[in-house]
Coordinates of C-alpha atoms and ligand atoms in Angstrom, one line a residue:
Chain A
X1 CA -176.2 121.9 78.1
X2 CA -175.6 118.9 80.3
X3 CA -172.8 119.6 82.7
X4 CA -170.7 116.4 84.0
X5 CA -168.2 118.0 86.5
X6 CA -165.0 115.3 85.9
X7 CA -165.2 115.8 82.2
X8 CA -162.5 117.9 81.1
X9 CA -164.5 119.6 78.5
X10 CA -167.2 120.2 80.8
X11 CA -164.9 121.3 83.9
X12 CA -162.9 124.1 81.5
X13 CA -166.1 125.8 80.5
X14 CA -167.7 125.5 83.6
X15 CA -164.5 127.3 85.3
X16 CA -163.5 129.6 82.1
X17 CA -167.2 130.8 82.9
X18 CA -167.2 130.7 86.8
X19 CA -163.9 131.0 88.2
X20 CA -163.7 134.6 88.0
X21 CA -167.4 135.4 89.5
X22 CA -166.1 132.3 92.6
X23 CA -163.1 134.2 92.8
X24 CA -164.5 137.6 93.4
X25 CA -167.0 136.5 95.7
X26 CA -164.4 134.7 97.6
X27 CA -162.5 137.7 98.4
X28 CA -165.2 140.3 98.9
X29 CA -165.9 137.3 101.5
X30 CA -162.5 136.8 103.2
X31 CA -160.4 139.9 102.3
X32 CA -157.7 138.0 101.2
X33 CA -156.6 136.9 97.6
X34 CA -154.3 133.8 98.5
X35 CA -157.1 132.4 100.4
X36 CA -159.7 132.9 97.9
X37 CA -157.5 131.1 95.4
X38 CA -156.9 128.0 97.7
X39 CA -160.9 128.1 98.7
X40 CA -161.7 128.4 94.8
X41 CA -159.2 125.5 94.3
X42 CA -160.6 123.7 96.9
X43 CA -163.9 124.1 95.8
X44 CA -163.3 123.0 92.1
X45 CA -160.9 119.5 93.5
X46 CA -164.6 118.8 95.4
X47 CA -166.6 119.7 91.9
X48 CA -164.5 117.5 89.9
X49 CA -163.9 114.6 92.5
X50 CA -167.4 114.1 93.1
X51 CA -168.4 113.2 89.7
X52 CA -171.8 114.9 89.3
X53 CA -174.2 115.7 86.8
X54 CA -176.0 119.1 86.4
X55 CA -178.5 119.7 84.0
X56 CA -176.9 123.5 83.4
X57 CA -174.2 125.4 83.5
X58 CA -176.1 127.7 85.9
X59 CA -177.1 125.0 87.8
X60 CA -173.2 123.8 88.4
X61 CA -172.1 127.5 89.3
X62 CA -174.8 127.8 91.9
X63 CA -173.1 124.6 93.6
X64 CA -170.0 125.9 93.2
X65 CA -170.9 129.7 95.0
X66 CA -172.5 127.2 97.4
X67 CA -169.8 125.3 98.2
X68 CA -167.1 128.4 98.1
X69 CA -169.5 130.6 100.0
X70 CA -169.3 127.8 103.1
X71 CA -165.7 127.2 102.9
X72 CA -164.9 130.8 103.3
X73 CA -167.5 131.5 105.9
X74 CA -165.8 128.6 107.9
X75 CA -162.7 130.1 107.2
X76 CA -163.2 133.4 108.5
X77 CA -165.3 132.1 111.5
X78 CA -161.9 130.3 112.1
X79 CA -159.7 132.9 111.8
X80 CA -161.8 135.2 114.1
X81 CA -161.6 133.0 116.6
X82 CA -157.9 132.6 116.5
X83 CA -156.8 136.1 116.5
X84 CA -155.9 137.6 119.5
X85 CA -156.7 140.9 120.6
X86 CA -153.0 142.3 119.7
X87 CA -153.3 140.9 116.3
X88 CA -156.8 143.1 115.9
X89 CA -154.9 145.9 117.4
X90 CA -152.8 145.1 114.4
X91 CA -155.4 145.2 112.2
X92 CA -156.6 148.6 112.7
X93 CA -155.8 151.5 110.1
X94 CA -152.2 152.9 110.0
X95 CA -152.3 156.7 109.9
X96 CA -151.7 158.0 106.2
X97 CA -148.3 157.9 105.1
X98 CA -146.9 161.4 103.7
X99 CA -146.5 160.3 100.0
X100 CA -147.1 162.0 97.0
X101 CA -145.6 159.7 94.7
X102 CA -147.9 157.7 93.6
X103 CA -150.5 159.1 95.7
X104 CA -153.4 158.2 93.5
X105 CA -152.5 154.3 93.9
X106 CA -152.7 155.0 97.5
X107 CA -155.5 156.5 98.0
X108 CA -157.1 153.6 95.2
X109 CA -155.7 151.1 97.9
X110 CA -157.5 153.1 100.9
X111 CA -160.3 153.0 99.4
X112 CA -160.7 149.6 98.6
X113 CA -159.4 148.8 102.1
X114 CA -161.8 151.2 103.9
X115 CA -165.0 149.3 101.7
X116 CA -163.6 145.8 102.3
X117 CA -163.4 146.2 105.8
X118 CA -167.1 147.5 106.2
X119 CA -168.1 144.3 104.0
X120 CA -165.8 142.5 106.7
X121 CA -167.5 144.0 109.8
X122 CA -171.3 142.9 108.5
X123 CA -173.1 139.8 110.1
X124 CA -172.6 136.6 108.2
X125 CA -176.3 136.5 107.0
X126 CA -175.9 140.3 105.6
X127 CA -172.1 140.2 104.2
X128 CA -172.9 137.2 102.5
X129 CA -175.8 138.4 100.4
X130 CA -174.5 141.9 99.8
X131 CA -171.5 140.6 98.2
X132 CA -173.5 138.0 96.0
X133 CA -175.1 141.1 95.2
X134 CA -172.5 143.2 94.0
X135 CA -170.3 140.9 93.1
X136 CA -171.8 138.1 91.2
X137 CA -174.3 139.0 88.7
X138 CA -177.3 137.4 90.1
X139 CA -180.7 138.6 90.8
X140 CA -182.6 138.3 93.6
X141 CA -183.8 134.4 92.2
X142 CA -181.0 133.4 91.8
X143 CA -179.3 134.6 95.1
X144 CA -182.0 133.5 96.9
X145 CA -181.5 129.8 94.9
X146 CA -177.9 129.4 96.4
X147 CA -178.4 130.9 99.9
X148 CA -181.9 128.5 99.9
X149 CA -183.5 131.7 101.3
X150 CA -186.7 133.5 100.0
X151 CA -186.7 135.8 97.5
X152 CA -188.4 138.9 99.9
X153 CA -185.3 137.5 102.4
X154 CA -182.6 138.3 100.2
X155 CA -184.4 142.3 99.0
X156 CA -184.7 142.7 103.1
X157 CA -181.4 141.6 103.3
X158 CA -179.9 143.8 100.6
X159 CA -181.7 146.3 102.0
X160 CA -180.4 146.5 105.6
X161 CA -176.8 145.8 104.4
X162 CA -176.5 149.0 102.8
X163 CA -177.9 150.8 105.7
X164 CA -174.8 148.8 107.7
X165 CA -172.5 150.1 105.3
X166 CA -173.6 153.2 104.8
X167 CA -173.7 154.1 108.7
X168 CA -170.0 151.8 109.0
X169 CA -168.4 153.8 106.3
X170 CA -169.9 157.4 107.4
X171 CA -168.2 157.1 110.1
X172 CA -164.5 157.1 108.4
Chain B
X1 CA -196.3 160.2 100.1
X2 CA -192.1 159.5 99.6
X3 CA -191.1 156.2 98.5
X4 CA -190.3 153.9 101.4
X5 CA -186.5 153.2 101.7
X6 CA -186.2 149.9 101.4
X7 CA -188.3 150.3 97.8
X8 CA -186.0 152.4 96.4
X9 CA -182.9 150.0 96.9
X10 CA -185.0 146.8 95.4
X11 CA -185.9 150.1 92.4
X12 CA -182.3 150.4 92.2
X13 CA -181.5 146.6 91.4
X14 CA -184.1 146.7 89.0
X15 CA -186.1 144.4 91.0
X16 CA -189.0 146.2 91.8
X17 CA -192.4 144.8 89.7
X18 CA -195.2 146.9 88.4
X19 CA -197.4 148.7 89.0
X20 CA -194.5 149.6 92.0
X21 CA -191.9 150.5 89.2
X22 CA -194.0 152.6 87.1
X23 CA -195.4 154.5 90.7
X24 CA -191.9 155.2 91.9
X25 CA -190.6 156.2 88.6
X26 CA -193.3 159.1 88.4
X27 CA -192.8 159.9 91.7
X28 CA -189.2 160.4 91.1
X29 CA -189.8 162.6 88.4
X30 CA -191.2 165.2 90.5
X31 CA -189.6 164.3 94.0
X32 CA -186.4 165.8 94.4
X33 CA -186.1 164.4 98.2
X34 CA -186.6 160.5 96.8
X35 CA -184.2 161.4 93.7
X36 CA -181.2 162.4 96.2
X37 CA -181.9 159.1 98.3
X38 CA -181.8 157.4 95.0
X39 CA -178.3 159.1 94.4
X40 CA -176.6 158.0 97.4
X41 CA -177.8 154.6 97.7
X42 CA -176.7 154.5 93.6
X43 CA -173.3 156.1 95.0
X44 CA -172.7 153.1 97.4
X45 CA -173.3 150.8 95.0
X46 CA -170.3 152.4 92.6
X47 CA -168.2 152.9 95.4
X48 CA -168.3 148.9 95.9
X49 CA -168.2 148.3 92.1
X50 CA -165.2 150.5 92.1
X51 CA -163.3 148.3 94.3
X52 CA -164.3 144.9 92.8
X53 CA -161.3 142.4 92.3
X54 CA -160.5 142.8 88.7
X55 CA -159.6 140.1 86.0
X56 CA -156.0 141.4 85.9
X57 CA -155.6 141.0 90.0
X58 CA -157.3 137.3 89.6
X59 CA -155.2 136.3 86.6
X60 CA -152.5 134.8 88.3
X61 CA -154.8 132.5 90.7
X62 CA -157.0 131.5 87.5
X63 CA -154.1 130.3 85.7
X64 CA -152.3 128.7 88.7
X65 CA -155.5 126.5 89.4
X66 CA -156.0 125.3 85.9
X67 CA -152.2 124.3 85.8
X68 CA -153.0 122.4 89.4
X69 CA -156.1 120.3 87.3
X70 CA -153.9 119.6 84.6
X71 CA -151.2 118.2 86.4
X72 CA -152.9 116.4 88.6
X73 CA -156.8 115.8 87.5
X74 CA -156.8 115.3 83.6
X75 CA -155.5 112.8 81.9
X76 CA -152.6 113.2 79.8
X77 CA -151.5 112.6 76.1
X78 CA -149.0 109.6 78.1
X79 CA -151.4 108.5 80.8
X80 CA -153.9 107.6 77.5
X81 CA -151.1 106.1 75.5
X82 CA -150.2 103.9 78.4
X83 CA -153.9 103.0 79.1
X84 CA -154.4 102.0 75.3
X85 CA -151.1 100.3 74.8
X86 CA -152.2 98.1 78.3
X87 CA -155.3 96.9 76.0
X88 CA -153.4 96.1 72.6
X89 CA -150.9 94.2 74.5
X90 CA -153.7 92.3 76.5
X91 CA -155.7 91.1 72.5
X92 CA -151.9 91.1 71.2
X93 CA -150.8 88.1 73.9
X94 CA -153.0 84.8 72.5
X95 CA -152.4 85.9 68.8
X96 CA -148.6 85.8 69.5
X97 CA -148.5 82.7 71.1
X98 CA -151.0 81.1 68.8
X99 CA -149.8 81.7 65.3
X100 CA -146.9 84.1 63.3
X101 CA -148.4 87.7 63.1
X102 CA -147.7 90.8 61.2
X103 CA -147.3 93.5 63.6
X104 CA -146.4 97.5 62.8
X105 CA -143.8 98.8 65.9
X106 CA -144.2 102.3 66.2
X107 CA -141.7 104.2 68.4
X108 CA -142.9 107.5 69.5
X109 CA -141.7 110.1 66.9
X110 CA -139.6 111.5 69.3
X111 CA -137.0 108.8 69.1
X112 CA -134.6 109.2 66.2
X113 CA -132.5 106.0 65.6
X114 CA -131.3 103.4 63.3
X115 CA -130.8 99.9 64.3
X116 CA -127.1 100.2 63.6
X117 CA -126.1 103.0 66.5
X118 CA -125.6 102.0 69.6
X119 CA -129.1 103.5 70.3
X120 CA -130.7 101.1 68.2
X121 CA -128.6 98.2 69.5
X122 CA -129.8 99.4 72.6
X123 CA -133.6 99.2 71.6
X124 CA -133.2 95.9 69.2
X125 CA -130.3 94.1 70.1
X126 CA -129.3 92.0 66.7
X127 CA -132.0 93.0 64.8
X128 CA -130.6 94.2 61.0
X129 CA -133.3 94.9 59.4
X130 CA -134.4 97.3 56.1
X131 CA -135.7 100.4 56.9
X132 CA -138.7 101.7 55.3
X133 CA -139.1 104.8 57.3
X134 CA -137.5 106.6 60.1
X135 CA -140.0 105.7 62.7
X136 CA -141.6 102.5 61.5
X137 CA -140.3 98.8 61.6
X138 CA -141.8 95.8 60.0
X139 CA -141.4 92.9 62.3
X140 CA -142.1 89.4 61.7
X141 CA -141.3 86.6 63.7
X142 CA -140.3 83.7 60.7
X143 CA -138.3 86.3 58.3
X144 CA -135.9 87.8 60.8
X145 CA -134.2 85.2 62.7
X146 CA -133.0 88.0 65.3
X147 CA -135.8 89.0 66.1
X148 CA -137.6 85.1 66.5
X149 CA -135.3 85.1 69.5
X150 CA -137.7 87.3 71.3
X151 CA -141.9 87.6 71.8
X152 CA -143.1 90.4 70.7
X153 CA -144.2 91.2 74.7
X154 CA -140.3 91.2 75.7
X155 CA -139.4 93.3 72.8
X156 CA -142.2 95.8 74.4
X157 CA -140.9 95.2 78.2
X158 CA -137.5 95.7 77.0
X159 CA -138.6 99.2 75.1
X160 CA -141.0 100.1 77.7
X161 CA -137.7 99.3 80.4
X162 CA -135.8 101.7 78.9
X163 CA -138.4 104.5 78.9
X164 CA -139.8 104.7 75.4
X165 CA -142.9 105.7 74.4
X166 CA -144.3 102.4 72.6
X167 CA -147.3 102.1 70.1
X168 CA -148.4 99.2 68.6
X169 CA -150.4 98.9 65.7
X170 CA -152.3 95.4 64.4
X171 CA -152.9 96.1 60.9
X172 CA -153.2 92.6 60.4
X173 CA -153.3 89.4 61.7
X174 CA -152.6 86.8 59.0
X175 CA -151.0 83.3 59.5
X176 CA -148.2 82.4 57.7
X177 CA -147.8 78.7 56.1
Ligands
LIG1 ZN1 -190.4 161.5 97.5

């Protein structure tokens, strides 16, 4: 199925299908879910403005991860370099508050902080394909297709990126 | 031997071609060492499923970016009314000036009015005209005086001036004797 990006039929399958997989990445990416929607946003207004042609649907959502994946790389390259030093003081984990109520939710939200921030503290190159990994539903092909790596890059990369998290989140 | 490391993570993905696969799956069956690695690198991988952002957490941003393309990237039921009646009015022109035409006014449905209320003075000044139907006026220029007064382009300026929505319809162009 022929894919031109400004036609509105085109553009609402193309998003009904890949918003949710941009979005996810997104945030695995940069932590933060107003971002991600204003980088997926931003990513679409470019889709749609520049009037192209794809000759899939797979092909248009592997321009889209593309363009995403850059825009929230930039982002958080950005953002690192602007925060100070008190702000990463900030950052770092507040000690358990004594709640029971709602405990479970808690702990849920620990968790998912604990895991996102290992994902966070990976290299660029190793964050960016264990997240496509997990969080995208592509294979190797077709990770190695958007990151216009080799396929034996992106199984290395894999690879080493679960050591990294395994040894960052050990440590908790 | 024990299956290197980095094997069983691409095994895992089910990325691993044969005879590899087959190799590692027998070795597994007998290994208990390799089945435990196995385990915890499967263990990482559900802890970061586990955390994944969710439909529900995303539903909000999906729906406020598809309202931002609507708004401001598709076209709407107006913007292609506008665009269409631009063209009529463009092929409408040369017929008017040229010869007496029978032309169907259609104001948008949404416009309830009879020439006789002050609306409909508004919309028609002077025009008394029989009604056939709530929304449609037969308008020649020869049979109602009134309306001779004006071309059909001011009656559509004057409509389109006052902010209604205006289609018109040829249905046929005949001269009159
Ligand atoms: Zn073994």
């Amino acid at each position: 199925m022929e894919v031109q990006s400004n036609d509105e039929r085109s553009f609402r399958l193309v998003y009904e299908e890949v918003f949710p997989i941009l979005m996810r990445v997104v945030y695995h990416v940069t932590g933060n879910v107003d971002l991600s929607e204003e980088i997926c946003q931003e990513a679409f207004i470019r889709f749609f403005d520049k009037q192209m042609s794809f000759p899939s649907l797979n092909d248009a959502k592997y321009w889209l991860i593309r363009v995403s994946k850059n825009l929230a790389i930039n982002h958080v390259k950005r953002r690192s370099r602007e925060m100070s030093m008190v702000e990463k003081l900030k950052k770092a984990p507040s000690p358990h508050a004594n709640t029971t109520d709602g405990e479970k939710v808690l702990i849920e939200k620990e968790t998912r902080k604990l895991v996102q921030e290992a994902i966070e503290e990976l290299p660029e190159k190793f964050r960016m394909v264990i997240v496509l990994k997990e969080y995208s539903d592509m294979d190797y092909k077709q990770i190695a297709q958007v990151l216009n790596i080799s396929e034996s890059n992106v199984k290395v990369r894999v690879y080493r990126a679960r050591k990294m998290l395994e040894s960052i989140l050990s440590q908790e | 031997m024990c299956v290197d490391d980095e094997l069983l993570s691409t095994y895992l993905d089910g990325e691993l071609d044969e005879p590899w696969k087959t190799q590692v799956s027998e070795h597994l069956q007998y290994c208990l060492a390799c089945r435990l690695r196995l385990g915890q690198l499967k263990a990482l991988h559900e802890r970061l499923q586990s955390v994944a952002l969710t439909t529900e957490e995303m539903a909000q941003s999906k729906d406020r970016v598809l309202a931002f393309f609507e708004e401001t990237k598709f076209p709407t039921a107006d913007q292609k009314r506008s665009f269409w009646r631009r063209k009529i009015e463009m092929k409408v022109a040369p017929a008017i000036l040229t010869a007496a035409a029978f032309v169907i006014v259609v104001i948008g449905s949404f416009v309830f009015f009879s020439p006789n209320t002050p609306q409909g003075q508004e919309i028609l000044p002077g025009v008394v005209a029989p009604i056939d139907s709530e929304h449609i006026r037969q308008v020649t220029d020869v049979s109602k005086p009134n309306l001779g007064m004006f071309s059909l382009e001011q009656i559509i300026q004057h409509l389109d001036s006052l902010g209604y929505s205006v289609k018109i319809e040829m249905k046929a162009v005949t001269p009159i004797e």
